[in-house]
Structure formats: C-alpha cells, structure tokens
Coordinates of C-alpha atoms in Angstrom, one line a residue:
M192 CA -2.6 135.1 114.2
N193 CA -4.4 137.5 116.6
A194 CA -6.2 140.1 114.5
A195 CA -6.3 142.5 117.5
L196 CA -2.5 142.8 117.4
I197 CA -2.2 143.4 113.7
E198 CA -3.9 145.8 111.3
P199 CA -3.1 143.9 108.0
S200 CA -3.3 146.9 105.7
R201 CA -0.7 149.0 107.7
A202 CA 0.9 146.3 110.0
L203 CA 0.8 148.6 113.0
I204 CA 1.0 147.5 116.7
R205 CA -1.5 149.5 118.7
G206 CA -1.6 150.3 122.4
P207 CA -4.5 148.1 123.6
A208 CA -3.2 145.0 121.8
L209 CA 0.4 145.7 123.0
R210 CA -0.9 145.9 126.5
R211 CA -2.6 142.5 126.3
A212 CA 0.5 141.0 124.8
L213 CA 2.7 142.3 127.6
I214 CA 0.2 141.0 130.2
A215 CA 0.5 137.5 128.6
G216 CA 4.2 137.7 128.7
A217 CA 4.4 138.9 132.3
R218 CA 2.0 136.2 133.5
R219 CA 4.0 133.5 131.8
V220 CA 7.2 134.7 133.6
I221 CA 5.4 134.8 136.9
S222 CA 4.0 131.2 136.4
Q223 CA 7.6 130.0 135.8
R224 CA 9.2 131.7 138.8
E225 CA 9.9 128.5 140.8
L226 CA 11.7 126.9 137.9
L227 CA 13.8 130.1 137.4
N228 CA 14.7 130.1 141.1
K229 CA 15.9 126.5 140.9
I230 CA 18.2 127.1 137.9
N231 CA 19.6 130.4 139.3
V232 CA 23.4 130.0 139.7
F233 CA 24.8 133.2 138.2
P234 CA 26.0 135.8 139.2
V235 CA 25.5 134.1 142.6
P236 CA 23.6 130.9 143.5
D237 CA 21.0 132.7 145.7
G238 CA 18.0 131.1 144.1
D239 CA 15.8 134.2 143.7
T240 CA 15.9 135.2 140.0
G241 CA 12.4 133.9 139.5
S242 CA 11.0 135.7 142.5
N243 CA 12.8 138.9 141.5
L244 CA 11.5 138.9 138.0
A245 CA 8.0 138.0 139.2
F246 CA 8.0 141.0 141.6
T247 CA 9.4 143.3 138.9
L248 CA 6.7 142.3 136.4
G249 CA 4.1 142.0 139.2
G250 CA 4.5 145.8 139.8
V251 CA 4.1 146.4 136.1
L252 CA 0.9 144.3 136.0
A253 CA -0.5 146.1 139.0
G254 CA 0.5 149.5 137.5
A255 CA 0.8 150.3 133.8
L256 CA -0.8 147.1 132.5
S257 CA -3.8 147.4 134.8
R258 CA -5.1 150.4 133.0
R259 CA -6.5 150.8 129.5
T260 CA -4.4 152.7 127.1
Q261 CA -4.6 154.1 123.5
G262 CA -1.0 155.0 122.8
A263 CA 1.7 152.4 122.5
G264 CA 4.4 154.8 123.3
D265 CA 2.7 156.1 126.4
L266 CA 2.2 152.5 127.5
L267 CA 5.8 151.6 127.1
R268 CA 6.9 154.7 129.0
R269 CA 4.6 153.7 132.0
V270 CA 5.8 150.1 131.8
G271 CA 9.4 151.3 132.0
E272 CA 8.7 153.6 135.0
D273 CA 6.8 150.9 136.9
A274 CA 9.5 148.4 136.2
V275 CA 12.2 150.8 137.5
D276 CA 10.1 151.5 140.6
G277 CA 9.5 147.8 141.3
A278 CA 12.7 146.2 140.0
R279 CA 14.2 143.5 142.2
G280 CA 17.5 141.8 141.8
N281 CA 20.1 141.9 139.0
S282 CA 17.8 140.5 136.2
G283 CA 14.8 142.7 137.3
A284 CA 16.9 145.9 137.1
I285 CA 18.3 144.9 133.7
L286 CA 14.7 144.2 132.4
A287 CA 13.6 147.5 133.8
Q288 CA 16.4 149.3 131.9
F289 CA 15.5 147.4 128.7
F290 CA 11.9 148.6 128.9
T291 CA 13.1 152.2 129.7
G292 CA 15.4 152.1 126.7
V293 CA 12.6 150.9 124.4
A294 CA 10.3 153.6 125.6
E295 CA 12.8 156.4 125.2
A296 CA 13.6 155.3 121.6
V297 CA 10.0 154.8 120.6
G298 CA 8.7 158.1 122.0
P299 CA 5.0 159.2 122.4
V300 CA 3.6 157.4 119.4
R301 CA 0.0 156.0 119.3
A302 CA 0.9 152.9 117.1
L303 CA 4.2 151.2 116.3
A304 CA 5.4 150.1 112.9
P305 CA 7.6 147.0 113.0
E306 CA 10.7 149.0 112.0
A307 CA 10.1 151.4 114.9
L308 CA 9.7 148.5 117.4
A309 CA 12.9 147.0 116.1
R310 CA 14.8 150.3 116.6
G311 CA 13.3 150.5 120.1
V312 CA 14.3 146.9 121.1
R313 CA 17.8 147.6 119.8
A314 CA 18.0 150.8 121.9
G315 CA 16.6 148.8 124.9
A316 CA 19.3 146.1 124.4
D317 CA 22.0 148.7 124.3
S318 CA 20.6 150.6 127.3
A319 CA 20.4 147.4 129.4
R320 CA 24.0 146.6 128.6
Q321 CA 25.1 150.1 129.5
A322 CA 23.4 149.7 132.9
L323 CA 25.9 147.2 134.0
S324 CA 29.4 148.0 135.2
E325 CA 30.6 144.6 134.1
P326 CA 28.4 143.1 131.4
R327 CA 28.8 139.4 130.7
E328 CA 27.9 137.2 127.8
G329 CA 25.8 134.2 128.5
T330 CA 23.2 136.1 130.5
I331 CA 19.9 137.9 129.8
L332 CA 22.0 140.5 127.9
S333 CA 23.0 138.0 125.3
V334 CA 19.4 136.9 124.7
I335 CA 18.0 140.4 124.6
A336 CA 20.7 141.3 122.0
A337 CA 19.8 138.2 119.9
F338 CA 16.2 139.2 120.0
A339 CA 17.1 142.7 118.7
D340 CA 19.3 141.2 116.0
A341 CA 16.5 139.1 114.7
L342 CA 13.9 141.9 114.7
E343 CA 16.2 144.0 112.6
Q344 CA 16.3 141.2 109.9
R345 CA 12.7 141.2 108.9
S346 CA 12.1 138.6 106.3
H347 CA 8.5 137.6 106.9
G348 CA 5.4 139.2 105.3
D349 CA 3.4 139.2 108.5
L350 CA 4.1 140.3 112.1
G351 CA 3.4 136.9 113.6
G352 CA 6.0 135.2 111.5
W353 CA 8.5 138.1 112.1
F354 CA 8.1 137.8 115.9
R355 CA 8.2 134.0 115.8
A356 CA 11.5 134.0 113.9
A357 CA 12.9 136.5 116.5
L358 CA 11.7 134.2 119.3
E359 CA 13.4 131.2 117.8
H360 CA 16.6 133.1 117.5
S361 CA 16.4 134.1 121.1
Q362 CA 15.7 130.5 122.1
R363 CA 18.9 129.4 120.4
A364 CA 20.8 132.1 122.2
L365 CA 19.4 130.9 125.5
A366 CA 20.5 127.3 124.7
N367 CA 24.0 128.7 124.0
T368 CA 24.4 130.4 127.4
P369 CA 26.1 127.3 129.1
N370 CA 28.8 127.5 126.4
Q371 CA 29.4 131.1 127.4
L372 CA 29.4 130.8 131.2
P373 CA 31.2 127.8 132.6
V374 CA 29.2 127.9 135.9
L375 CA 26.1 127.2 133.8
A376 CA 27.7 124.3 132.1
R377 CA 28.8 122.8 135.4
A378 CA 25.3 123.0 136.8
G379 CA 23.7 121.7 133.6
V380 CA 21.3 124.7 133.3
V381 CA 20.8 127.8 131.1
D382 CA 21.0 131.3 132.6
A383 CA 17.9 132.0 134.8
G384 CA 17.6 135.6 133.8
A385 CA 17.9 134.8 130.1
Q386 CA 15.3 132.0 130.5
G387 CA 13.0 134.6 132.1
F388 CA 13.3 136.9 129.1
V389 CA 12.5 134.0 126.7
D390 CA 9.5 133.1 128.9
L391 CA 8.3 136.7 128.4
L392 CA 8.7 136.4 124.7
E393 CA 6.9 133.0 124.6
G394 CA 4.0 134.4 126.5
I395 CA 3.7 137.3 124.0
H396 CA 4.0 134.8 121.1
E397 CA 1.2 132.7 122.5
F398 CA -1.0 135.7 122.6
I399 CA -0.1 136.6 119.0
S400 CA -1.0 133.1 117.9
S401 CA -4.1 132.5 119.8
G402 CA -5.2 135.7 121.5
A403 CA -5.2 133.9 124.9
V404 CA -3.8 135.5 128.0
D405 CA -2.8 132.4 130.1
S406 CA -2.4 132.9 133.8
T407 CA -2.4 129.2 134.8
G408 CA 0.8 127.9 133.3
V409 CA 2.7 125.5 135.5
A410 CA 6.5 125.2 135.3
E411 CA 8.0 121.9 134.2
E412 CA 11.0 120.5 136.0
A413 CA 14.2 121.3 134.2
P414 CA 16.7 118.4 133.5
G415 CA 19.5 120.3 135.3
D416 CA 17.7 120.7 138.7
L417 CA 19.8 118.3 140.6
E418 CA 23.0 119.8 139.3
A419 CA 21.7 123.3 140.0
A420 CA 20.9 122.3 143.6
Q421 CA 24.5 121.1 143.9
A422 CA 25.8 124.3 142.5
H423 CA 23.7 126.3 145.0
G424 CA 25.7 124.6 147.7
E425 CA 29.0 126.1 146.5
L426 CA 28.7 129.1 148.8
G427 CA 32.1 130.4 147.6
D428 CA 30.3 131.6 144.5
A429 CA 28.3 133.9 146.7
D430 CA 31.2 136.3 147.0
P431 CA 32.0 136.6 150.8
E432 CA 33.3 140.2 150.3
H433 CA 29.9 141.4 148.8
R434 CA 27.3 139.2 150.5
W435 CA 24.5 141.8 150.5
C436 CA 22.3 142.1 147.4
S437 CA 21.3 145.7 147.9
E438 CA 19.1 148.1 145.9
C439 CA 17.1 151.3 146.2
L440 CA 15.1 153.7 144.1
L441 CA 16.7 157.2 143.6
V442 CA 14.4 160.1 142.9
G443 CA 15.3 163.6 141.9
E444 CA 15.9 165.9 139.0
G445 CA 18.8 165.5 136.6
L446 CA 20.2 162.5 138.4
D447 CA 23.9 162.0 137.6
K448 CA 24.3 158.3 136.5
A449 CA 28.0 158.6 135.9
G450 CA 28.7 160.2 139.2
L451 CA 26.5 157.6 141.0
R452 CA 28.3 154.8 139.2
A453 CA 31.7 156.2 140.3
A454 CA 30.6 156.6 143.9
I455 CA 29.3 153.1 144.1
G456 CA 32.4 151.8 142.4
E457 CA 34.6 153.4 145.1
L458 CA 32.9 151.1 147.6
G459 CA 34.4 148.1 145.8
S460 CA 30.9 146.9 144.8
S461 CA 30.2 144.1 142.3
C462 CA 27.2 143.3 140.0
V463 CA 26.3 147.0 139.8
V464 CA 23.2 147.9 137.7
I465 CA 21.9 151.5 137.4
A466 CA 18.6 151.5 135.5
G467 CA 16.1 154.2 134.8
S468 CA 16.0 157.8 133.7
H469 CA 17.3 161.2 134.9
A470 CA 14.4 161.5 137.3
R471 CA 14.1 157.9 138.7
L472 CA 17.0 155.4 139.0
R473 CA 17.0 151.9 140.3
L474 CA 20.4 151.1 141.9
H475 CA 21.4 147.5 142.4
A476 CA 24.7 146.3 143.7
H477 CA 26.4 143.5 145.7
V478 CA 28.1 145.2 148.6
A479 CA 29.8 144.4 151.9
N480 CA 28.0 147.2 153.7
P481 CA 24.5 148.2 152.6
S482 CA 24.4 151.3 154.7
A483 CA 27.5 152.7 153.0
M484 CA 25.8 152.2 149.6
F485 CA 22.6 153.9 150.7
E486 CA 24.6 156.8 152.2
A487 CA 26.5 157.2 148.9
A488 CA 23.3 157.1 146.9
A489 CA 21.7 159.8 149.1
R490 CA 24.3 162.3 147.9
F491 CA 22.6 162.2 144.4
G492 CA 18.9 162.1 145.2
R493 CA 16.2 160.9 147.6
V494 CA 16.6 157.3 148.5
E495 CA 13.4 155.2 148.5
S496 CA 12.4 151.6 148.6
A497 CA 15.7 150.4 150.0
K498 CA 16.3 146.7 150.5
A499 CA 19.2 144.4 151.2
D500 CA 19.2 140.6 151.1
D501 CA 21.8 138.3 152.6
M502 CA 22.9 136.2 149.7
H503 CA 24.7 133.7 151.9
A504 CA 21.4 133.0 153.7
Q505 CA 19.6 132.7 150.4
A506 CA 22.2 130.3 149.0
R507 CA 21.9 128.1 152.1
T508 CA 18.1 128.1 151.7
A509 CA 18.4 127.2 148.0
A510 CA 20.9 124.4 148.8
G511 CA 18.9 123.1 151.8
S512 CA 16.3 120.3 151.9
I513 CA 14.3 121.1 155.1
A514 CA 10.5 121.4 154.6
V515 CA 9.9 124.5 156.8
A516 CA 11.6 127.9 156.5
V517 CA 11.7 130.1 159.6
I518 CA 11.6 133.9 159.3
T519 CA 11.3 136.7 161.8
D520 CA 11.6 140.5 162.0
S521 CA 14.4 142.7 163.2
A522 CA 12.8 143.3 166.5
A523 CA 14.0 139.9 167.5
D524 CA 17.4 140.0 169.2
L525 CA 19.4 136.8 168.8
P526 CA 23.1 135.9 168.2
A527 CA 24.2 136.3 164.6
D528 CA 26.0 132.9 164.7
E529 CA 22.7 131.2 165.7
M530 CA 20.8 133.0 162.9
Q531 CA 23.4 131.7 160.4
R532 CA 23.6 128.2 161.9
L533 CA 19.8 127.8 161.9
N534 CA 19.4 129.7 158.6
I535 CA 16.8 132.0 160.0
H536 CA 15.7 134.8 157.7
M537 CA 14.8 138.3 158.8
V538 CA 12.6 141.2 157.5
P539 CA 14.0 144.5 158.7
A540 CA 11.8 147.2 160.2
R541 CA 12.4 150.9 159.3
V542 CA 14.3 153.3 161.5
N543 CA 13.9 157.0 160.8
F544 CA 16.2 159.9 162.0
G545 CA 14.5 163.1 160.7
D546 CA 14.2 162.8 156.9
Q547 CA 16.6 159.8 156.7
D548 CA 15.1 156.3 156.5
F549 CA 17.1 153.2 157.2
L550 CA 16.7 149.4 157.2
D551 CA 17.0 148.2 160.8
K552 CA 20.2 146.1 161.3
V553 CA 20.9 146.1 157.6
G554 CA 21.0 149.6 156.2
L555 CA 21.8 150.8 159.7
S556 CA 23.9 148.6 162.0
T557 CA 23.0 148.4 165.7
G558 CA 26.2 150.1 166.6
E559 CA 25.6 153.0 164.2
F560 CA 22.1 153.3 165.5
Y561 CA 23.4 154.0 169.0
R562 CA 26.0 156.5 167.7
K563 CA 23.2 158.4 166.0
L564 CA 21.0 158.1 169.1
R565 CA 23.7 159.8 171.2
T566 CA 24.7 162.5 168.6
E567 CA 21.6 163.3 166.5
G568 CA 19.4 166.1 167.6
V569 CA 16.2 164.3 166.4
L570 CA 14.6 161.4 168.2
P571 CA 14.5 158.2 166.1
R572 CA 11.2 156.6 165.0
T573 CA 10.6 153.0 164.2
S574 CA 7.9 151.6 161.9
Q575 CA 6.9 148.1 160.8
P576 CA 8.0 146.7 157.4
P577 CA 5.4 147.1 154.7
P578 CA 3.5 144.0 153.5
G579 CA 5.5 144.1 150.3
D580 CA 8.8 143.4 152.2
F581 CA 7.2 140.3 153.8
R582 CA 5.7 139.2 150.5
R583 CA 9.0 139.3 148.7
Q584 CA 10.7 137.2 151.2
F585 CA 7.8 134.8 151.6
E586 CA 7.7 134.2 147.9
F587 CA 11.4 133.5 147.8
L588 CA 11.3 131.0 150.7
L589 CA 8.2 129.2 149.4
S590 CA 10.0 128.6 146.1
H591 CA 12.5 126.4 148.1
H592 CA 10.4 125.1 151.0
R593 CA 7.0 123.5 151.3
T594 CA 5.9 125.8 154.1
L595 CA 7.2 128.7 156.2
V596 CA 6.6 129.9 159.7
Y597 CA 7.0 133.6 160.6
V598 CA 7.7 134.0 164.3
G599 CA 6.9 137.6 165.0
L600 CA 6.9 140.7 167.2
S601 CA 4.0 141.1 169.7
R602 CA 0.9 142.4 168.0
A603 CA 0.2 144.6 171.0
I604 CA 3.4 146.5 170.5
S605 CA 3.6 147.0 166.7
G606 CA 1.7 146.5 163.4
T607 CA 4.5 144.3 162.1
L608 CA 2.5 141.1 162.6
Q609 CA -0.4 142.6 160.7
S610 CA 1.9 143.4 157.8
A611 CA 3.0 139.8 157.7
E612 CA -0.6 138.5 157.8
T613 CA -1.5 140.8 154.9
A614 CA 1.4 139.4 152.9
A615 CA 0.5 135.9 153.7
Q616 CA -3.2 136.3 152.7
R617 CA -2.1 137.9 149.3
G618 CA 0.3 135.1 148.6
H619 CA 0.0 131.5 149.8
P620 CA -2.1 131.5 153.0
D621 CA -2.2 127.7 153.0
R622 CA 1.6 127.4 153.1
T623 CA 2.4 130.5 155.3
H624 CA 2.0 130.5 159.1
V625 CA 2.2 133.6 161.2
F626 CA 2.8 133.3 164.9
D627 CA 2.5 136.1 167.5
T628 CA 5.1 135.5 170.2
A629 CA 3.5 138.2 172.4
N630 CA 7.2 139.1 173.1
A631 CA 10.0 141.2 171.7
S632 CA 13.8 141.5 171.8
G633 CA 15.5 138.4 173.4
G634 CA 12.1 136.8 174.2
E635 CA 11.2 136.8 170.5
G636 CA 14.7 135.7 169.7
L637 CA 14.5 132.7 171.9
M638 CA 11.2 131.7 170.3
V639 CA 12.7 132.1 166.8
M640 CA 15.7 130.0 167.7
R641 CA 13.6 127.2 169.0
A642 CA 11.5 127.2 165.8
G643 CA 14.7 127.1 163.7
E644 CA 16.1 124.2 165.7
M645 CA 12.9 122.2 165.1
A646 CA 12.9 123.0 161.4
M647 CA 16.5 121.8 161.1
Q648 CA 15.5 118.6 162.9
G649 CA 12.8 117.9 160.3
A650 CA 9.7 119.0 162.2
D651 CA 6.7 120.1 160.2
A652 CA 4.8 123.4 160.5
P653 CA 2.0 122.1 162.9
A654 CA 4.6 120.7 165.3
I655 CA 6.6 123.9 165.3
L656 CA 3.5 126.0 165.9
A657 CA 2.4 123.7 168.7
E658 CA 5.8 124.2 170.4
M659 CA 5.6 127.9 169.9
A660 CA 2.1 127.9 171.6
R661 CA 3.6 125.9 174.5
L662 CA 6.5 128.2 175.0
K663 CA 4.7 131.5 174.5
P664 CA 3.5 131.9 178.2
L665 CA 6.7 130.5 179.5
T666 CA 9.1 132.9 177.8
Q667 CA 9.7 136.0 179.9
T668 CA 11.3 139.4 179.2
W669 CA 12.4 142.1 181.6
A670 CA 14.1 145.4 180.9
V671 CA 15.8 148.0 183.0
A672 CA 16.2 151.6 181.7
R673 CA 19.0 153.9 183.0
D674 CA 17.3 157.0 181.6
I675 CA 13.6 157.1 181.0
R676 CA 13.7 160.4 179.0
H677 CA 13.7 158.4 175.8
A678 CA 10.6 156.4 176.8
V679 CA 8.8 159.6 177.8
R680 CA 9.8 161.5 174.6
G681 CA 8.7 158.5 172.6
G682 CA 5.3 158.2 174.3
R683 CA 6.0 154.8 175.9
M684 CA 5.7 156.3 179.4
P685 CA 3.6 159.2 180.6
A686 CA 5.3 162.6 181.1
W687 CA 4.4 162.7 184.8
A688 CA 6.6 159.5 185.4
Q689 CA 9.9 161.2 184.7
P690 CA 9.9 163.7 187.7
V691 CA 8.6 161.0 190.0
V692 CA 11.3 158.5 189.0
E693 CA 14.0 161.1 189.2
W694 CA 12.9 162.4 192.6
L695 CA 12.8 158.9 194.0
G696 CA 16.1 158.0 192.4
L697 CA 14.6 154.9 190.8
T698 CA 15.9 152.7 188.0
P699 CA 12.6 151.5 186.6
I700 CA 12.1 147.8 185.6
A701 CA 9.6 146.9 182.9
K702 CA 8.2 143.5 182.0
I703 CA 6.3 142.2 178.9
N704 CA 3.0 140.9 180.2
P705 CA 1.0 137.9 178.9
A706 CA -0.9 140.2 176.6
G707 CA 2.3 141.2 174.9
R708 CA 2.6 144.7 176.3
M709 CA 5.5 146.3 178.1
G710 CA 4.6 147.7 181.5
M711 CA 6.2 148.9 184.7
A712 CA 7.0 146.0 187.0
G713 CA 9.1 147.6 189.7
G714 CA 12.3 149.4 190.2
L715 CA 15.7 149.6 191.9
F716 CA 16.6 152.4 194.2
G717 CA 19.8 154.2 193.1
K718 CA 22.1 153.8 190.1
S719 CA 24.9 151.7 191.6
K720 CA 25.5 148.0 190.8
V721 CA 22.5 147.9 188.6
P722 CA 23.5 144.7 186.6
V723 CA 24.0 142.7 189.8
R724 CA 20.9 143.9 191.5
F725 CA 18.8 143.5 188.3
A726 CA 20.0 139.9 188.1
A727 CA 18.9 139.3 191.7
Y728 CA 15.5 140.8 191.0
V729 CA 15.0 138.5 188.0
A730 CA 16.3 135.4 189.8
K731 CA 13.7 135.9 192.6
R732 CA 10.9 135.7 190.0
V733 CA 11.8 132.5 188.1
D734 CA 11.8 128.9 189.1
R735 CA 15.4 128.2 190.1
S736 CA 14.9 124.4 190.0
K737 CA 14.6 124.6 186.2
A738 CA 17.3 124.9 183.6
W739 CA 17.0 128.0 181.5
R740 CA 18.1 129.4 178.2
L741 CA 18.5 133.1 178.2
I742 CA 19.5 136.1 176.2
V743 CA 20.9 139.2 177.8
G744 CA 20.6 142.3 175.6
H745 CA 22.4 145.6 176.1
C746 CA 21.9 149.0 174.6
D747 CA 25.4 150.2 173.8
A748 CA 26.5 148.9 177.3
A749 CA 28.5 145.8 176.6
G750 CA 30.3 145.9 180.0
D751 CA 27.1 146.0 182.0
G752 CA 25.6 143.3 179.8
E753 CA 28.6 141.0 180.6
A754 CA 28.2 141.7 184.3
L755 CA 24.5 141.0 184.1
L756 CA 25.0 137.6 182.3
A757 CA 27.7 136.6 184.8
A758 CA 25.5 137.5 187.8
L759 CA 22.6 135.5 186.4
R760 CA 24.8 132.5 186.0
T761 CA 25.6 132.5 189.7
R762 CA 21.9 132.8 190.7
I763 CA 20.0 130.5 188.4
N764 CA 20.7 127.3 186.3
V765 CA 21.7 128.8 183.0
H766 CA 21.9 125.9 180.5
E767 CA 22.7 128.3 177.6
G768 CA 23.2 132.0 177.7
W769 CA 24.0 134.6 175.1
L770 CA 24.9 138.3 175.1
V771 CA 23.7 140.4 172.2
E772 CA 23.4 144.1 171.5
S773 CA 19.7 145.0 171.5
G774 CA 18.4 146.7 168.4
S775 CA 16.3 149.7 167.8
A776 CA 13.0 148.1 168.9
I777 CA 14.3 148.4 172.4
G778 CA 16.9 151.1 172.1
A779 CA 14.7 153.7 170.5
H780 CA 12.5 153.7 173.6
A781 CA 14.7 152.6 176.5
G782 CA 17.8 154.6 175.4
P783 CA 21.5 153.9 175.7
G784 CA 22.5 151.9 178.8
A785 CA 19.3 149.9 179.0
L786 CA 19.6 146.1 179.8
V787 CA 17.2 143.3 178.8
V788 CA 16.9 139.8 180.1
S789 CA 14.8 137.1 178.3
L790 CA 14.5 133.6 179.7
Q791 CA 12.9 130.4 178.4
P792 CA 12.7 127.0 180.3
L793 CA 14.8 124.3 178.7
D794 CA 11.9 121.8 178.8

C-alpha cells in the first residue's frame, strides 16, 4: 500500500496524495480510449465514448490536477469545475456531475476520513443520476452506485483493502451491464461509460498499491469487438429524430436547472444531461436542431463552448473499414448528400452577430444566417475554429481509422489551417495530414469530395495528398457580388472602391488566385442578366475541350444560382454540376445575392 495516500494513525486521505491518485486514474482512462470507442453502442453507437471521457479528463489533468494542492476538498471542487467546463458527451457530463456532487458534499476540508469520502461518493452518485432526464440501469450510473454502496460497507481495517473491495464490487456491476441493457448483450460488450469509470478506479487502485502513475498503458482488444462493430452499423439506433449530439457550457448566477431542463424538454430532446452548479452548467442533449437548443439555453445564461456532432456520421465512421478519414471545415461548400455518401466530417467555424456566437452550419443554419444578415443591425464576424475543436474530432477519427486527411480553407484567407496544424502537432502528427487547398467555398468543396472519393476507393493518405497537390492549381473559383457594401464594411475591399463601382455601374467579379487570396478580376457593366453574363465570363476563361465538375454557390439567391448553372451547362462540358447555398465564409463578405462558381477538370 502507498504510504503517501494513508496516514495509518488517523487513516486520512490528504490533498497531495489524492491528486496523484486521480492523475493515475485519469491517465488510465485516456490510455484505454480506443477500446472504449470500439465497445460504445449505448445510448447510440457513435463510437466516441472513449474520446469524450479522454477529453473530459484531459481538461482536468491540464487544470486542477496540474497544480499542487494542500486541501482535498479544494482539489475536488476544482476537479468538478474543470470537468464541467471540459465535459464531452453523455458519459463525460455524467462524470463531471459525479465529481461536482462529491465536492459539494465533502466541502472545504484539508483531509478526508473514509466515512466522509463514502458520503461524498454517495452524494456524487445521486447527483449524477439526477442530472439525467431519463436515467437507465446498465450504464455508468449503475457502476457509480455500486461503488458508493461498497464504500458505505467498510469492513477492512486499512484503506487499501477498503478501496479494493469497492473496486471489485464495481467490476461485478460492470460485468452485469449486458444483463441490464439488451443492446449490450447483442453486441457482446459491457457499457463503454461504465467501463471508463472502472478504468478510473483501477488506475487509482494501482496507485494505492504501488505508488506508480502509469501513463503508458495500452488497451487490450475486447472479445466483443466484432459484435460491437456490427452493432455500430445499425444506424437506426442513432435516433434519426435527434441526430445531433449537442452541448454547451452555461455561465451565470443562480442558474435555474429545473427551468432549463423544462425548456430543453419542450424541444423533444433525448439523452438530456445537465451537470454542474448554480454558476456553471454543462448541458448535453441529443436534438434535431442544435440552434434551437442553444437559443433556449441562452435564455438562462451565457452560452459558451458550444459544439454539435452528427451522430449519423460518427456511426458510419465507427462501422466503416476504410483506412483514411477525410475531414474539412465549414468554409467548404459542397452538397449535403455528397458529404453523407462520402462520410466527410466537418469542423464548424464560429459566426458572431454582436454578442451572440454560433457554430457555422450547425448551431446556425445557412438559411438562418442570411435571415440575420438581412435583418440584424450588426455586421457578422467569422472566426476560425479553435485547435481544441479540431483535436476533438481528430482524436475520434483516429480511434477508427489508421490516418486522416484534413482538406482545408486557404491559409491566406484564414487562420483555420493553422488551428488544424496545431491540433495535429499536439495529437498524432504521424497519422494526421493537413492540406492547404489555397481555395474556399465550392473550390474547397470539390477538393474535399475528390479526397473522400479516393478514401472510399481504398487509397492511402500519400496517394490522396498527391492527388490534392495535382488538383490544387487546376481548381478555380470565381465570385460575383451584387452589393459590395458588405465587402467594404468587412474590410475585404478598400472604402474607395465602393463609390467607383457604384458610379461605373459595375458588378465586380473576384477570383481566388494561386496564392489562395481573393482579388478583383474584372466586372460586368450593369445589373441585368448577371447569371447568364457571369456564365459567359467564366466560360471564356476555361478550357472548353475538357470535361468539368463544378459547384455553383448562391448567397440566398437560389433562382439566380439555378440560372447560372443552366447557363454554364450550355457553354462548357459539365460532367457533374451541383447547386449549393454558400455559407458564411462567402456570405459574410459578399452579402446576399452573391454567386460563386468553382470548377475542377475531370482528369
């Protein structure tokens, strides 16, 4: 037994030793994350429980557990706060509420007697259960409750034996989870969240026994992996009515948990977890419309750290067998059907209207973006996703694929690519490849689609990157703006350009140059028949002997977009053509009515 954890004469658990024990437990969970992802089939088979628990505990390791402490109670309070702030997914939010409940029951003590810890764990178990709208047995809740039950029945003379007995009781509860949830029995696995909690306890027990903090543990293959993979393919379990796993942090004073739960319930949400205190709450729910959830939450406090994951895409990834995952950012405009068919993942940028922050294309649909653009008095701002958003998705994808390729927005336009590079360097740089398309909108979308097609056909990362490099100088993007006031107000065009353009009656045309920057390329005199004349302008500047794939984007101007696509079909050899609504990356600067054409040669 580790003497640092126990003071034999008084059997007290002190802050420094408790900190080291929690570090050991957290690191064990993180080392097991890929196994936890593989056995994740409940509440939905999205294959990310391990990643979510790893991110939740990673935030605690980087925060409360990275600093020395004297008081056990203060340490638990900070662990709970960091867990709430960084909680990811259903199991992460439950674990965060468990830590919060333990801390609140223990209070600001410097050292813990076993009886006080047992009371705290029971309070944490009850608090975690209360955080769910629909608690289920056979999950992490059952194992936490079993752990609390065993701690309350102290029959050993030393803390090491007491904790070991509680761990063994928890392990038996874990083994029983398939008897409580039929979906686990069909897959031949235990509950992934419950396994994660037992991993945490096993890491703590290893520290108690040896004093070692192991950060190199490697997960072993579980016997149910093949059955679990088959269960992942049953996309019906992913609840088509609530496909978005959405969460946010709510900050304020006197936050109303009951009112928030009722408001989220009115949306018809499922898997609702509300964890935290009256000052900081982590909200997690499966919803049909993430923006509606974030708007409802904003009525109760300040919304921060919003995220929403498409569980259908995650389930397809968990069920798939391709070697390379393809991911992009929300600046890429491509058809939704093609994204789904090619299982392309996306990291959303941020869109800001005044003091309201939104997730591009997820927390704020493209249609709603243009409605706000027309009606709000404040100009929108866009910003790149933080590295943490990339890292979270990279970790998930790499738990199911050997490598990944991020096909991204031009470095010359945005810092998005740099965020992705930062995430890659902090994670698995040998398995993560970042490619600068030097393009945006439909041009970036065409590159992403080609990468996705190659991945589906079994190509490896070097082959995909070589094809991206070949297509990069061949993929072209033009845009025409009906009203340049947005570009001037947003700083994309100099102020002197507006009176000149208006005086000449010009409809300006911009083009993304080889360096990846958008610049003026020409213009059309007058405002009539712009789609047809724009098509003629583009057709004169491409090789009409080649077959082309193209994407036409419109900024809240579907009729003009259709006319532009039809006019292009009569002027060049369009092998494949798509019409999409361009997102905020273009719309925030070009304004409503703008049109975009992106072309790529077929071979």
